[in-house]
Amino acid sequence: MLSSCLALFAANAQAQYIGGTDITPSTALSQDSPFKLAQIADGISTDTSPFNGFASRNLKSGTITLALNGTFNLTSFDLWSDIDVRAEGIDSFQLEFYSATNTLISTSVRFAAENGTSAKQTFNFPTVTGVSSVKLVVLSVYDSNYGIEIREVGFNGERTGKTTTTTTTTPTTIPTTTTTPTTIPTPTTTPVTTPTTKPTTVPTPTPLTTSNCDCIPHAINGNTLTASSNLKPEASWVLAQITDGINTDITPFNGFVSRSVTSGTIALALDGKFDLTSFDLWNDVNVNAEGIKEFKLEFYNAANTLISSSTQFTATKGTLDKQTFGFPSVADVSSVKLVVLSVYDPSAGIEIREVGFNGTKSDCKEKTIPSFNAATNMLSLPIVEVPTFPGNPHYKVDLKMVMVGKTATFVLQDVNQISASGTGYPSFSSTTGLVTIPFVYAQTVFGGMDYKATLTLVPDSNPLTFTLTNAELGACDHCAAPKQ
């Protein structure tokens, strides 16, 4: 797990498109002439006549295997759906990732494609390493008369074996800790690049009241949840087993079963107040085409007042892997009611192996957590203290990552002096040129992980530019979420 997590900031900037001749598709699905399967990997994604792509009429589901020309680390999937863009094409689908030995590595969440759009759609997922082939599992289509229609597919990632910048070696252009960068003001001087006219426009942050790990998106499950219900459990499959961290489907089976029941409600009390963004479900105790089918979620605050209800979700049957159902962020949630509306097998009733949520603690409103966004390459430092300046001033700093060869550099974009209290924030030393970041949340294409990092000022740079001289995993176990 550690090796898969060590794709640091720089790795996101080295992603490449994987399509065309890098993909060889195959399937047992029928192919309607002239729309053959090879056309989804020929580099032609237009929707104009003569139309180009794959069509399999009157089919609502099916699997297409995408063999890759080598082994890759993948981060996202590109889809051009619907050959002639007429509100057809695939609707929901999943991706299964396989190694060179054809061993299943992992399965994605269930994605929903849009119809009637000629533009490429990109679907992000947790970085999957060592992938040699992918199965595109079509679960539903928009028009069953026209069936499966795809113009083009592709992936984003990098070929395995590429070198990424993850070492702690100091670039030769970086000053040592015993050298004072010539462009750094002395402690008695206000930094010349720091505006002093904006403090009133920046809100005054307050110290965090919970740990950093609670303030970045993470899995909320296990001991954090307490389940209760009026539903009758079957034999040893009691309700507490859906929050015990065991999500396997092997004997002895573990989970909750209520026989011959087709609907009902399960209350999930949270250990505190959380801002929730998605729900995780491991459906069906023994994965035998049973389990819950349709359901919705009701969110309650600490006063047991209904905050909001989700849309109606449809779970997949016969699936071993976790299914994740996203919804607009709901703040200050203390409990959730899982309202089961239907099941796949009425005789088997309600069967659930495990449940969980994703989100953050609610008392992290000040958002003082440093963060790196891989989509924009922006490093945001809400509070930076400068103890070598008089009065230990604090600043809000934004930097943009730019790759110079294989070295990640960060260029100053904006800086404002602010008022802040507390300790433990990133700090800048004017005597060494070092920016020490004890905790930064790196938001990657699939979620995120935390790091400790060090930046060093490049002498004579204008605008101020820093190089990444060290980055290592922090203390939060978010690479392995959900935690067991």
Steps between C-alpha positions, in 0.01 A plus 500: 500500500783739578650468153168579336460807717841648418380668181573850622399837362726475196351174381170667417676737260652212303175329395469398135207411279470128427284425197503407133761235426573460873159330537374179336127445568321164492152378591246222458231759424349506153629778273268688265661571164676727429548600864771255605670484840843602369357845428490593870882504505585653161539859616183619322255657746288720273123457479461610137416285197638251415449398860781313676485280810357178642131406509330190637126533443228404750748427780463663840824371653821319420877495543779635278861407576762769436848344479779753552828508310709451813448555871370834624407692813153640423320799653196564279290373209396705194173419323344636182150351523229458234605474134272771360433684831122462500424433868620141473821328612592335829353619829665330799818295502790370710866433429689186605880524504719194431873428529727336242403161649131585446448533875232746609668795675194708586161618378390861465187653642192509280523792255215675319568636151309790348300463181471741210848646538771498233771598746734258672394395851775424753438271798757510781584214734766410758837447329525133400854373446627216282200487264528296179133481407168654599149363466238763420185353656194673353214477751230698319436710187286803423305347210455122506395499133838635396691316770868563570653786299858624557710727276837485673666408831831575668678527834731741679802393702856395435691193391646310794871535556500877447700689758314750713643762730463341841854523638625732766807603298553873505528652147833668436332838465362487852688693769621302799365575841815694584461744210279806518318557167593842371142599418356436846436812708666526838285434807455874553354556155152426372524259204500707183274256314235499773211745455408670825177657375281189486473364856146627548375299200615168645290328770675440829558125537481330835694194617359162406301328772553149365801313371627558149407146401135564584501816289586339168256271315512149643298185551253510788418145604560230758494630858394844377156357415235336720215323321149443635171378353164339574569242230531144627849348451538150363696263728858622550484776236437787737497870417830580675682303229441772239734733694768256616746557214454151352383516138604160363246255357668176611387261771423560776286766333490838673234770473134570568208290373127553551318218319189547283504878552493719190531842664596663828714763671842478666623795710874572490611723789832681447758557771481879470399749230622446145475658157416204273555466125436133417375165630686167471307174476620140498180328387379141551652282775610211277496685162241272348291745292315614811527807722323835495399661171347849535562726797535860613678678784355746754743731680434627855674755723582470871144609591368210288353747251492392137757699300438350156433179310700354214368397164399138454803277437515157336757254630655227286449135584764228483785746562778423747656844493388811679247720321525875560201731464579871486271788596528878553695564821278498809637693800467440875365145473468301825300204370378352174201278428557239231151451356485173305225522237541165324717187485616268223367177654191535724554154649855591604389843622741776603868398487785746568865419575636842596424873473695824534519864397761744372547858619662715768438613855254791507710722726761552227313799358799735503673293230848574630632172360772550235396327178632412156254459213634272227240622251623861518854441635426761767655480847290697748649592837221675697741594781880534481687640799833681464670483841812676369303820434411741784176405671485154339255610224270261315419487130262326262702365208409339167761337277473322166701187425705506178715203401860583404623173356418255776519758778182647645526876544240728657456857374344765726156603371353703786584599857302692761582581861233373739430478871528154651571326827609153599797286401590215270459692176741495205793734562749696291852582616659809347843382613495162325237547229319190621122458501409218740153350451424252779169395344356547150201323350572401139171478318565263210264399226340235719500635851810588692780427741706704741869587489774681684694720261788746480548773240816704447521847350683535168748789536431812293167363377235752395222422559609303803545135404552199726613144424357190663793355694316244709158336507399197703178342612345642813325335789148460360414161350291625208670295231346186647150638556264367608690421819437155639 
